[in-house]
Amino acid sequence: MTFIPASEKILDIGNPDRELSYSQAIQEAMALAMEADPRVILMGEDIGTYGGAFQVTGDLIHRFGEDRVMDTPISELGGAGVAVGAALTGLRPIFEFQFSDFATLAMEQIVNQAAKLRYMLGGAVSVPLVMRFPAGSGTGAAAQHSQSLEAWLAHVPGLKVVQPATPYDAKGLLLAAIADPDPVMIFEHKLLYKMKGAVPEGHYTVPLDKAEIRRAGRDLTIVATSIMVHRALDAAAALAEEGIEAEVIDLRSLRPIDTATIVQSVKRTHRLLCVYEGVKTLGIGAEVSAAIAESEAFDFLDAPIARLGGAEAPLPYNPELEKASVPQVPDIIVSALALAQGRL
Amino acid sequence: MQDMVEASSASPDIIPDISPGLIGNLPEIYRRLSRPALHEALRKMQLVRRFEENAEQAYMRGLIHGTMHLSIGQEASAIGVCVALTDRDYITSTHRGHGHCIGKGAEIGRMFAEFFGRETGYCRGRGGSMHIADPSKGNLGANGIVGGGIPIAVGAALSAKRLGTGAVSLSFFGDGASNEGAFHEALNMASIWKLPVIFICENNQYGMSTSTERSMAVKNVADRAASYGMPGVIVDGNRFAEVAAASFDAVERARRGDGPTLIECKTYRIRGHSRSDRNRYRTKEEIESWQERDPIKLFQTELRNYGLIEDSEIASIQTSVEEEIKAGLQFASDSPLPSTMDVTRDVYTSV
């Protein structure tokens, strides 16, 4: 496990030679995989000439042609099914949903087919499929274009579910997902697409089953996902000025979940705060909390476990309402202070 | 039959041995398929029938749990379609898929073993009746979700086209599935990408208890092909020759790169939808009228009338089917059960 000194900022992780944005890092991963393996194809709505709703596929159609950068009709269910069938029979499709919310239109193929085919058929097949989901709020797109549904899919055995928080991880997790024989669901945060960070050139992978400690600390553990990792790091910097050292763990993988890293951290810090954008109830924080409650770390707890998650409401349009619906840096500071100062 | 693509000329050396007076009326398919191939098709139709009858009996005797969906009365569509395919071609099948599996070369013993929940079954006892698959023969699996296999078959056709394997992909589904969004999305994509895929609708008149009259505003499922710019062909699904002829034509069209075809086989399911069916939605007379058009009897009679089979050959086919069923049941009951320790095996290829 790499410990990142508290003074280092998240952007400094990895090879410092070059910076790319999160979306450029994803695009580079796809291009590398497509160059290396003719079986890799991209499918999705408006990913060709348009370049994707968030310009993640960009100009790839000019490099690889429309046979490998395939615009699908607006048919999420059928398109996902075609990707499943292609993965079963020799291709390595990367399927882009325009918004993660549209996974709801394709749940049948994701949950009943992609996730279960290998098991249902007694191990006779694999489904090497990658699905990319632009997720999260903060763009003013309201309730049907802002959700964080990763916990839904993380509830399904047979799928792997990851949430990259940095450009480095966005590339490394995607390359790992493409190489993986099983269906991997990647939830990308829309507000991170423009974020820049160090990204090494060439091929590398980030494991699909390991959390990462982004900042070491002794007073409490903050387990965060996706954009909340950055908010937790900002909160941790403010807490440090109050003399409270928060350890920030980027959970990174929701299925499988890296319980060992969390348990070891909580045994050191004795306090746990979970921060995630998905709706709080029955979200990933519930699983992290339960993992601690069921582990030897339970006896080390000096305070109740705390969770900060999305509001119990659809995402609203008004910017202030929208912000109020998901954890912000001040919310994390307040909760962490209460936890560290024994007020919980 | 409507909308038949042009007939290919039969090569003289495979013209079967038939009564000279009948040769003028001989359906083209009986010239295209050799006499042994026709006998094998008849044998497979009987094998499907006897497999299902024996599975039903085993269920009644408590040897099989869960549920099953029998295709008794639909054997001509399953075997008539599969006769046009090779092992490298793909199929996706349905919850009523035993005939498709046998048509695509599944072993009876491993199928029974799956029903019996044994480790030697096609799914090692994890899938049961609704999930039998054999990727080594191109069978990508039966499916418990109505319409679930249709886009998957389109994906297999995409692979075949992209990888240049020359394979075609074929999806079986029922009239009920043609009301699912997956059907419409899949046909549209197959057509715009001109993929080598064939859509086989086995219209057995009912989606569970709901008749096609009550669930579709058009008369035929094949009418829906027009929306997707592909040929829609209607055949008598109880006549092997009609099904096989349309399937060969559609497979050739797909292999030529001319794109997909939708074939509607008008047929009937003699048994109920599943074990829970009390047959309240149809009349005894209706069922009996279809029983009179039993596809196995029709095929057998036709072969006999054209002088393509002797009674002694029919008898020996029946004997071989019974032996295969008996051996299959024995294999299944002798096979080991899965260990409960392995309940999470094969969830992932690797973790």
XYZ file of C-alpha atoms in Angstrom:
695
model
C 0.000 0.000 0.000
C 1.341 3.408 -0.960
C 1.082 6.042 1.699
C 0.795 9.501 0.287
C 2.361 12.079 2.597
C -0.247 14.472 3.908
C 1.455 17.423 2.301
C 1.145 16.029 -1.195
C -1.865 16.918 -3.250
C -3.884 14.332 -5.097
C -2.749 15.677 -8.447
C 0.811 14.615 -7.758
C 0.143 10.894 -7.674
C 2.007 8.804 -10.214
C 4.538 9.692 -12.852
C 4.960 13.465 -12.747
C 6.119 13.674 -16.359
C 2.836 14.438 -17.972
C -0.617 15.681 -17.131
C -3.844 14.638 -18.786
C -7.441 15.311 -17.934
C -9.552 12.472 -16.582
C -11.434 12.223 -19.893
C -8.190 12.331 -21.908
C -6.834 9.558 -19.701
C -9.895 7.411 -20.469
C -9.592 8.142 -24.164
C -5.908 7.249 -24.111
C -6.669 3.940 -22.403
C -9.223 3.085 -25.080
C -6.844 4.058 -27.879
C -4.017 1.972 -26.411
C -6.270 -1.047 -26.034
C -7.625 -0.652 -29.566
C -4.139 -0.381 -31.026
C -3.007 -3.465 -29.163
C -6.046 -5.639 -29.800
C -8.298 -5.548 -32.878
C -11.037 -7.258 -30.858
C -11.569 -4.119 -28.791
C -14.482 -2.047 -30.121
C -16.375 0.930 -28.758
C -20.155 1.130 -28.786
C -22.459 3.876 -27.607
C -24.731 6.719 -28.487
C -23.098 9.590 -30.388
C -19.573 8.402 -29.630
C -18.455 8.668 -33.273
C -18.333 11.967 -35.130
C -19.967 13.760 -32.217
C -17.226 12.451 -29.918
C -19.505 11.395 -27.076
C -21.818 13.484 -24.906
C -18.809 14.370 -22.708
C -16.231 14.218 -25.514
C -14.564 11.174 -23.984
C -14.285 9.214 -27.236
C -13.428 12.497 -29.008
C -11.698 11.892 -32.330
C -11.180 8.148 -31.928
C -13.507 7.499 -34.859
C -10.949 9.169 -37.148
C -8.211 6.850 -35.921
C -10.154 3.610 -35.796
C -13.086 4.055 -38.160
C -16.792 3.598 -37.686
C -16.525 -0.187 -37.606
C -14.689 0.051 -34.287
C -16.228 3.228 -32.907
C -19.849 2.324 -33.388
C -22.659 4.795 -32.956
C -25.657 2.839 -31.742
C -29.243 3.946 -32.180
C -30.845 5.231 -28.977
C -31.363 1.670 -27.799
C -29.718 1.144 -24.434
C -31.257 -2.273 -23.815
C -30.619 -3.614 -27.285
C -27.190 -2.017 -27.474
C -26.159 -3.502 -24.153
C -27.421 -6.878 -25.341
C -25.446 -6.634 -28.562
C -22.362 -5.833 -26.481
C -23.019 -8.874 -24.280
C -23.391 -11.111 -27.329
C -20.256 -9.685 -28.922
C -18.290 -10.224 -25.696
C -19.488 -13.830 -25.548
C -18.220 -14.544 -29.037
C -14.762 -13.042 -29.295
C -14.932 -9.241 -29.249
C -13.968 -6.997 -26.310
C -16.634 -4.285 -26.390
C -16.459 -1.083 -24.372
C -20.014 0.207 -24.120
C -20.563 3.857 -23.210
C -23.811 4.943 -21.624
C -24.495 8.571 -22.360
C -25.522 9.064 -18.723
C -25.339 6.464 -15.980
C -29.048 7.041 -15.382
C -29.730 5.277 -18.675
C -28.469 2.051 -17.161
C -32.035 1.736 -15.933
C -33.055 1.113 -19.556
C -30.515 -1.678 -19.902
C -30.789 -3.382 -16.517
C -32.117 -6.601 -18.055
C -28.999 -7.189 -20.107
C -26.598 -6.006 -17.392
C -28.140 -7.814 -14.443
C -29.806 -10.893 -15.961
C -27.402 -11.584 -18.796
C -23.904 -10.072 -18.467
C -23.648 -10.745 -14.741
C -25.123 -14.240 -14.735
C -24.238 -15.976 -17.965
C -20.971 -17.423 -16.747
C -22.446 -18.814 -13.551
C -25.736 -19.943 -15.092
C -23.885 -21.855 -17.782
C -21.649 -23.621 -15.283
C -18.508 -21.668 -16.180
C -18.726 -22.503 -19.885
C -18.435 -18.849 -20.981
C -16.945 -15.526 -19.927
C -18.319 -12.073 -20.690
C -15.332 -9.730 -21.177
C -17.398 -6.583 -21.348
C -16.637 -3.070 -20.120
C -19.417 -0.565 -19.533
C -18.702 3.106 -18.850
C -21.203 5.242 -16.972
C -20.892 9.049 -16.722
C -22.421 9.551 -13.283
C -23.095 12.044 -10.555
C -24.620 15.445 -9.959
C -23.350 18.994 -10.239
C -24.189 19.747 -13.857
C -27.693 21.115 -13.370
C -29.154 18.251 -15.364
C -31.699 17.330 -12.682
C -33.123 14.067 -11.517
C -32.833 11.850 -14.597
C -29.270 12.820 -15.563
C -27.484 13.152 -12.216
C -27.824 9.941 -10.272
C -25.173 7.778 -8.670
C -26.475 4.252 -9.201
C -23.225 2.375 -8.645
C -24.509 0.651 -5.514
C -27.332 -0.894 -7.560
C -24.872 -2.701 -9.769
C -22.471 -3.434 -6.926
C -25.284 -5.518 -5.443
C -25.065 -8.004 -8.309
C -22.639 -10.939 -8.072
C -20.962 -11.479 -11.416
C -20.262 -7.795 -12.024
C -17.178 -5.860 -10.975
C -17.799 -2.203 -10.165
C -15.158 0.525 -9.902
C -15.172 4.304 -9.497
C -11.963 6.050 -10.541
C -11.300 9.314 -8.713
C -8.151 10.422 -10.545
C -6.952 10.582 -14.149
C -4.266 8.049 -13.260
C -6.859 5.579 -11.999
C -9.285 6.355 -14.815
C -6.713 5.076 -17.299
C -5.301 2.248 -15.193
C -8.668 0.879 -14.090
C -10.015 1.000 -17.645
C -6.994 -0.872 -19.002
C -7.405 -3.438 -16.224
C -11.125 -3.720 -17.034
C -10.480 -4.289 -20.738
C -8.018 -7.062 -19.907
C -10.397 -8.644 -17.402
C -12.423 -11.683 -18.530
C -15.553 -10.595 -16.631
C -17.985 -7.676 -16.996
C -16.599 -4.523 -15.397
C -18.795 -1.482 -14.744
C -16.905 1.809 -14.516
C -18.661 4.782 -12.947
C -16.956 7.980 -14.039
C -17.886 11.274 -12.381
C -18.919 13.948 -14.861
C -17.381 16.740 -12.758
C -14.022 14.954 -12.876
C -13.772 14.758 -16.678
C -11.881 18.073 -16.886
C -9.715 17.453 -13.823
C -6.025 17.178 -14.672
C -3.491 14.883 -13.116
C -0.345 12.930 -13.732
C -0.868 10.083 -16.176
C 2.070 7.974 -17.354
C 2.309 7.256 -21.039
C 1.904 3.722 -22.274
C 0.185 0.729 -20.763
C -0.296 0.226 -17.034
C -3.104 -1.156 -14.925
C -4.645 -0.381 -11.557
C -6.062 -3.402 -9.719
C -9.859 -3.723 -9.817
C -10.071 -4.834 -6.186
C -7.886 -2.490 -4.142
C -8.672 0.652 -2.221
C -5.993 3.355 -2.047
C -4.987 5.454 0.943
C -4.804 8.993 -0.450
C -3.755 10.679 2.764
C -2.455 9.094 5.942
C -3.814 10.220 9.291
C -4.166 9.031 12.876
C -7.423 10.547 14.166
C -10.160 9.200 11.931
C -10.653 7.282 8.678
C -12.701 8.825 5.897
C -13.719 6.250 3.277
C -14.821 8.103 0.169
C -15.708 7.289 -3.411
C -15.248 9.112 -6.702
C -15.466 12.921 -6.426
C -15.970 12.612 -2.673
C -12.324 11.572 -2.416
C -11.352 15.099 -3.451
C -13.871 16.703 -1.128
C -12.604 14.492 1.682
C -9.024 15.529 0.928
C -10.011 19.191 0.984
C -11.789 18.591 4.271
C -8.748 16.746 5.615
C -6.534 19.732 4.788
C -8.873 22.012 6.745
C -9.067 19.540 9.619
C -5.280 19.423 9.789
C -5.326 23.129 10.606
C -7.472 22.205 13.595
C -4.911 19.585 14.582
C -7.015 16.657 13.388
C -5.303 14.230 11.026
C -7.821 12.382 8.863
C -6.836 9.325 6.867
C -8.565 9.417 3.488
C -9.212 6.141 1.694
C -10.328 6.119 -1.909
C -12.493 2.999 -1.954
C -12.108 2.803 -5.743
C -13.723 -0.631 -6.045
C -17.270 -1.350 -4.870
C -17.333 -4.985 -5.963
C -15.194 -6.608 -4.790
C -14.762 -4.307 -1.826
C -11.296 -4.064 -0.268
C -12.342 -4.662 3.314
C -8.798 -5.348 4.536
C -7.537 -1.830 3.811
C -10.491 -0.237 5.621
C -10.270 -2.566 8.604
C -6.549 -1.905 9.050
C -7.092 1.834 8.836
C -9.932 1.901 11.369
C -7.853 -0.205 13.758
C -5.304 2.618 13.657
C -7.684 5.590 13.794
C -10.595 4.143 15.843
C -13.119 6.263 13.960
C -14.900 5.878 10.610
C -16.732 8.339 8.392
C -18.109 7.164 5.016
C -18.698 9.781 2.328
C -20.444 8.986 -0.932
C -22.722 10.677 -3.412
C -25.296 7.927 -3.874
C -28.438 8.026 -1.737
C -27.357 7.429 1.852
C -29.802 4.679 2.766
C -28.697 1.236 1.571
C -25.726 2.826 -0.195
C -22.080 1.859 -0.253
C -21.586 3.463 3.184
C -23.907 0.868 4.679
C -21.681 -1.880 3.333
C -18.466 -0.229 4.539
C -20.031 0.333 7.975
C -21.174 -3.264 8.168
C -17.761 -4.494 7.077
C -16.248 -2.679 10.064
C -19.034 -3.738 12.454
C -18.439 -7.374 11.480
C -14.652 -7.188 11.702
C -12.050 -7.137 14.438
C -11.944 -3.346 13.954
C -15.283 -3.123 15.784
C -13.518 -3.440 19.149
C -11.237 -0.556 18.229
C -14.053 1.920 17.573
C -14.123 4.891 19.924
C -17.242 6.415 18.366
C -20.267 5.367 16.341
C -19.680 5.004 12.613
C -20.901 8.028 10.645
C -22.185 8.244 7.092
C -22.600 11.174 4.736
C -24.511 10.328 1.594
C -26.926 11.738 -0.938
C -30.265 13.140 0.219
C -33.326 10.914 0.324
C -34.750 12.716 -2.695
C -34.336 12.833 -6.467
C -31.605 15.268 -7.558
C -33.107 18.772 -7.939
C -32.356 21.317 -10.657
C -31.812 24.508 -8.645
C -28.035 24.772 -8.060
C -28.310 25.423 -4.334
C -30.769 22.569 -3.876
C -28.532 20.355 -5.963
C -25.477 21.148 -3.813
C -27.492 20.560 -0.689
C -28.409 17.099 -1.956
C -24.904 15.648 -1.877
C -22.071 15.943 0.651
C -19.932 19.084 0.320
C -16.578 19.902 1.945
C -18.124 21.780 4.913
C -20.434 18.827 5.607
C -17.446 16.528 5.769
C -15.524 18.909 8.050
C -18.470 19.200 10.435
C -19.029 15.450 10.611
C -15.331 14.690 10.959
C -14.911 17.246 13.730
C -17.863 15.853 15.629
C -16.489 12.358 15.237
C -12.904 13.245 16.192
C -13.894 15.389 19.137
C -16.094 12.694 20.610
C -19.319 14.589 20.037
C -20.937 11.676 18.178
C -45.048 -19.692 -47.864
C -44.507 -16.053 -48.766
C -41.522 -14.097 -49.884
C -39.301 -17.063 -50.591
C -35.913 -16.108 -51.869
C -34.886 -17.786 -55.107
C -34.465 -21.553 -54.924
C -30.983 -22.869 -55.437
C -30.614 -25.660 -57.948
C -30.228 -29.135 -56.517
C -27.202 -31.088 -57.561
C -28.254 -34.331 -59.272
C -26.130 -36.606 -57.109
C -28.111 -35.823 -53.958
C -31.561 -36.353 -55.471
C -32.963 -38.980 -53.156
C -34.327 -42.261 -54.244
C -38.032 -41.530 -54.756
C -41.048 -42.820 -56.621
C -40.791 -41.556 -60.219
C -44.429 -40.443 -60.260
C -43.908 -38.041 -57.383
C -40.673 -36.381 -58.397
C -42.408 -33.460 -60.037
C -44.093 -32.507 -56.748
C -41.098 -33.102 -54.549
C -40.428 -30.031 -52.407
C -37.077 -28.506 -53.200
C -35.796 -29.132 -49.683
C -36.166 -32.893 -50.202
C -33.742 -32.620 -53.097
C -31.339 -30.434 -51.180
C -31.105 -32.718 -48.145
C -29.802 -36.236 -48.543
C -31.903 -39.193 -47.457
C -29.713 -39.819 -44.358
C -29.970 -36.135 -43.449
C -33.770 -36.287 -43.675
C -33.816 -39.414 -41.526
C -31.576 -37.707 -38.988
C -33.955 -34.735 -38.897
C -36.885 -37.043 -38.236
C -34.856 -38.821 -35.566
C -34.055 -35.516 -33.867
C -37.703 -34.444 -33.893
C -38.617 -37.703 -32.217
C -35.729 -37.278 -29.814
C -37.036 -33.840 -28.783
C -40.531 -35.278 -28.254
C -39.365 -38.251 -26.250
C -36.868 -36.165 -24.279
C -39.650 -33.842 -23.162
C -42.127 -36.627 -22.459
C -39.531 -38.342 -20.308
C -38.598 -35.093 -18.579
C -42.280 -34.547 -17.834
C -42.572 -38.018 -16.360
C -39.461 -37.521 -14.271
C -40.986 -34.278 -13.006
C -44.253 -36.037 -12.078
C -42.227 -38.666 -10.222
C -40.456 -35.961 -8.261
C -37.045 -36.579 -9.802
C -36.860 -33.036 -11.200
C -37.776 -29.906 -9.270
C -38.474 -26.352 -10.341
C -40.352 -25.870 -13.554
C -39.998 -26.596 -17.245
C -41.561 -25.399 -20.458
C -42.342 -28.109 -22.976
C -42.265 -27.545 -26.723
C -44.309 -30.613 -27.647
C -45.924 -29.779 -30.978
C -43.154 -27.369 -32.023
C -40.466 -29.880 -33.059
C -40.556 -29.027 -36.765
C -39.513 -25.434 -36.201
C -36.634 -26.337 -33.871
C -35.173 -29.039 -36.089
C -36.170 -27.504 -39.411
C -34.239 -24.366 -38.506
C -31.149 -26.034 -37.038
C -30.716 -28.278 -40.068
C -29.609 -25.167 -41.967
C -26.819 -24.385 -39.482
C -23.299 -25.653 -38.876
C -21.502 -26.040 -35.539
C -19.704 -22.723 -36.020
C -23.014 -20.868 -36.331
C -24.551 -19.413 -33.195
C -28.004 -19.719 -31.724
C -29.705 -18.116 -28.772
C -32.711 -19.934 -27.433
C -35.645 -19.441 -25.092
C -37.236 -20.811 -21.936
C -38.905 -23.333 -24.280
C -35.622 -24.357 -25.801
C -35.060 -28.104 -25.450
C -35.689 -28.652 -29.142
C -33.267 -25.914 -30.131
C -30.532 -27.454 -27.973
C -31.058 -30.917 -29.443
C -31.205 -29.396 -32.909
C -27.856 -27.725 -32.275
C -26.275 -30.998 -31.219
C -26.710 -31.195 -27.451
C -26.205 -34.602 -25.848
C -29.321 -36.077 -24.255
C -27.399 -37.375 -21.243
C -25.941 -33.999 -20.346
C -29.352 -32.369 -20.832
C -31.049 -34.836 -18.499
C -28.139 -34.413 -16.084
C -28.821 -30.673 -16.009
C -32.512 -31.298 -15.289
C -31.450 -33.612 -12.487
C -29.161 -30.870 -11.127
C -26.007 -32.912 -11.634
C -22.404 -31.809 -11.965
C -22.249 -33.430 -15.428
C -25.115 -31.303 -16.739
C -24.517 -28.620 -19.350
C -24.519 -26.001 -16.591
C -23.166 -28.239 -13.836
C -26.591 -28.111 -12.239
C -26.525 -24.299 -11.917
C -28.897 -23.508 -14.780
C -31.601 -26.144 -15.086
C -34.079 -26.436 -17.933
C -34.049 -22.742 -18.876
C -30.304 -22.240 -19.352
C -28.913 -25.127 -21.338
C -26.031 -23.989 -23.505
C -23.141 -25.539 -25.357
C -20.747 -22.886 -26.652
C -18.597 -25.566 -28.311
C -21.500 -26.160 -30.697
C -22.428 -22.500 -31.021
C -25.356 -22.741 -28.628
C -25.099 -19.544 -26.575
C -27.871 -20.633 -24.324
C -31.523 -20.827 -23.572
C -32.746 -17.829 -21.644
C -35.172 -17.279 -18.811
C -35.918 -13.722 -19.878
C -38.421 -13.352 -22.713
C -36.553 -11.617 -25.530
C -33.257 -11.703 -23.627
C -31.422 -13.727 -26.246
C -32.409 -11.622 -29.256
C -29.879 -8.765 -28.881
C -27.265 -11.291 -27.753
C -27.653 -13.094 -31.074
C -27.181 -9.764 -32.853
C -23.953 -9.303 -30.861
C -22.754 -12.738 -31.960
C -23.485 -11.740 -35.554
C -21.478 -8.565 -35.011
C -18.534 -10.685 -33.824
C -18.866 -12.999 -36.816
C -18.853 -10.065 -39.222
C -16.041 -8.167 -37.479
C -13.840 -11.243 -37.032
C -14.665 -12.578 -40.504
C -15.513 -16.076 -39.318
C -18.253 -16.618 -41.885
C -20.612 -17.747 -39.132
C -24.218 -16.683 -38.939
C -26.202 -16.154 -35.776
C -29.794 -17.151 -35.207
C -32.196 -16.263 -32.463
C -35.238 -18.289 -31.485
C -38.028 -16.487 -29.654
C -41.782 -16.630 -29.337
C -44.697 -14.441 -30.346
C -44.694 -12.973 -26.831
C -41.085 -11.810 -27.158
C -41.989 -9.803 -30.238
C -43.802 -7.426 -27.876
C -40.607 -6.787 -25.894
C -38.533 -3.689 -26.623
C -35.441 -5.886 -26.956
C -36.938 -7.488 -30.081
C -37.475 -4.149 -31.806
C -34.130 -2.666 -30.816
C -32.289 -5.805 -31.882
C -33.980 -6.106 -35.284
C -33.312 -2.452 -35.997
C -29.595 -2.741 -35.195
C -29.233 -5.991 -37.127
C -30.700 -4.316 -40.157
C -28.834 -0.987 -40.073
C -25.546 -2.875 -39.630
C -26.560 -5.578 -42.160
C -25.494 -8.338 -39.809
C -25.586 -12.072 -40.574
C -28.442 -12.924 -38.236
C -31.740 -14.758 -38.607
C -34.692 -14.136 -36.326
C -36.921 -17.158 -35.828
C -40.265 -16.432 -34.230
C -41.995 -19.605 -33.141
C -45.505 -18.226 -32.985
C -47.318 -20.769 -30.845
C -50.331 -18.424 -30.585
C -50.021 -17.586 -26.888
C -47.651 -15.656 -24.651
C -48.411 -17.748 -21.602
C -52.225 -17.278 -21.598
C -52.508 -14.169 -23.757
C -53.294 -14.823 -27.398
C -51.588 -12.971 -30.228
C -54.991 -11.507 -31.148
C -55.100 -9.850 -27.737
C -51.463 -8.753 -27.660
C -50.610 -7.591 -31.168
C -52.327 -5.062 -33.438
C -50.881 -6.691 -36.547
C -51.902 -10.131 -37.717
C -48.457 -11.619 -38.100
C -45.188 -11.194 -36.265
C -43.553 -11.284 -39.706
C -45.410 -8.050 -40.559
C -43.105 -6.333 -38.084
C -40.083 -7.052 -40.297
C -41.179 -4.273 -42.655
C -40.447 -1.701 -39.936
C -36.827 -2.807 -39.954
C -36.351 -3.144 -43.693
C -35.867 -6.890 -43.721
C -37.800 -9.750 -45.313
C -40.559 -11.198 -43.164
C -41.326 -14.786 -44.093
C -44.285 -16.825 -42.836
C -44.122 -20.599 -42.856
C -46.249 -23.436 -41.576
C -44.205 -24.154 -38.468
C -45.556 -27.682 -38.237
C -44.103 -28.657 -41.599
C -40.419 -29.468 -41.485
C -39.965 -28.891 -45.216
C -41.321 -25.354 -45.149
C -39.310 -24.370 -42.093
C -36.092 -25.866 -43.445
C -36.477 -24.295 -46.879
C -37.026 -20.812 -45.431
C -34.129 -21.297 -42.993
C -31.672 -22.329 -45.707
C -32.666 -19.297 -47.743
C -32.271 -16.924 -44.797
C -28.935 -18.463 -43.772
C -27.629 -18.131 -47.335
C -28.800 -14.540 -47.506
C -27.028 -13.785 -44.211
C -23.814 -15.523 -45.292
C -23.823 -13.565 -48.548
C -23.749 -10.386 -46.508
C -27.275 -9.341 -47.445
C -28.403 -8.974 -43.840
C -31.073 -10.337 -41.544
C -34.374 -12.127 -42.125
C -37.336 -12.625 -39.828
C -39.078 -15.982 -40.193
C -42.358 -16.607 -38.435
C -43.163 -20.271 -37.867
C -46.888 -20.643 -37.172
C -47.152 -23.462 -34.701
C -48.793 -24.487 -31.455
C -47.746 -25.626 -28.029
C -49.740 -28.707 -27.108
C -48.814 -28.693 -23.418
C -49.495 -25.816 -21.060
C -47.119 -22.887 -20.651
C -45.389 -24.479 -17.677
C -46.184 -26.838 -14.859
C -48.655 -24.367 -13.335
C -50.871 -24.038 -16.433
C -54.533 -25.093 -16.047
C -55.378 -24.477 -19.715
C -58.228 -22.096 -18.918
C -57.588 -19.799 -21.852
C -58.079 -22.215 -24.754
C -60.481 -24.946 -25.733
C -60.004 -28.683 -25.919
C -61.178 -28.512 -29.530
C -58.481 -26.017 -30.389
C -55.770 -28.196 -28.867
C -57.117 -31.295 -30.613
C -57.235 -29.568 -33.979
C -53.531 -28.828 -33.684
C -52.761 -32.317 -32.421
C -54.132 -33.603 -35.692
C -51.362 -31.636 -37.378
C -48.608 -33.165 -35.251
C -45.347 -32.081 -36.922
C -43.662 -35.444 -36.446
C -46.548 -37.354 -38.012
C -46.775 -34.835 -40.859
C -43.065 -35.170 -41.616
C -43.085 -38.945 -41.346
C -46.108 -39.241 -43.629
C -44.622 -36.893 -46.165
C -41.327 -38.791 -46.240
C -43.234 -42.033 -46.651
C -45.455 -40.646 -49.413
C -42.461 -39.418 -51.345
C -40.820 -42.773 -50.931
C -38.039 -41.295 -48.844
C -38.381 -43.635 -45.899
C -39.436 -47.234 -45.307
C -41.535 -48.374 -42.364
C -38.607 -50.476 -41.202
C -36.447 -47.362 -41.140
C -39.047 -45.499 -39.075
C -39.079 -48.398 -36.636
C -35.309 -48.414 -36.308
C -35.298 -44.624 -35.739
C -37.799 -45.115 -32.920
C -35.651 -47.837 -31.399
C -32.536 -45.697 -31.526
C -34.382 -42.772 -29.915
C -35.631 -44.946 -27.075
C -32.131 -46.305 -26.503
C -30.645 -42.830 -26.449
C -33.280 -41.611 -23.984
C -32.745 -44.608 -21.728
C -28.968 -44.190 -21.775
C -29.340 -40.456 -21.150
C -31.564 -40.965 -18.125
C -29.147 -43.562 -16.782
C -26.184 -41.215 -17.277
C -28.039 -38.444 -15.448
C -29.104 -40.516 -12.474
C -25.621 -42.034 -12.156
C -23.949 -38.608 -12.226
C -22.601 -36.850 -9.139
C -24.407 -33.960 -7.490
C -22.572 -30.636 -7.115
C -20.902 -29.923 -3.805
C -22.524 -27.152 -1.773
C -18.963 -25.979 -1.107
C -18.878 -24.838 -4.732
C -21.897 -22.527 -4.548
C -19.860 -19.440 -5.524
C -17.690 -21.142 -8.130
C -17.836 -19.598 -11.616
C -19.370 -16.309 -10.515
C -16.150 -14.815 -11.886
C -13.554 -16.128 -14.270
C -10.951 -14.852 -11.846
C -11.141 -12.671 -8.780
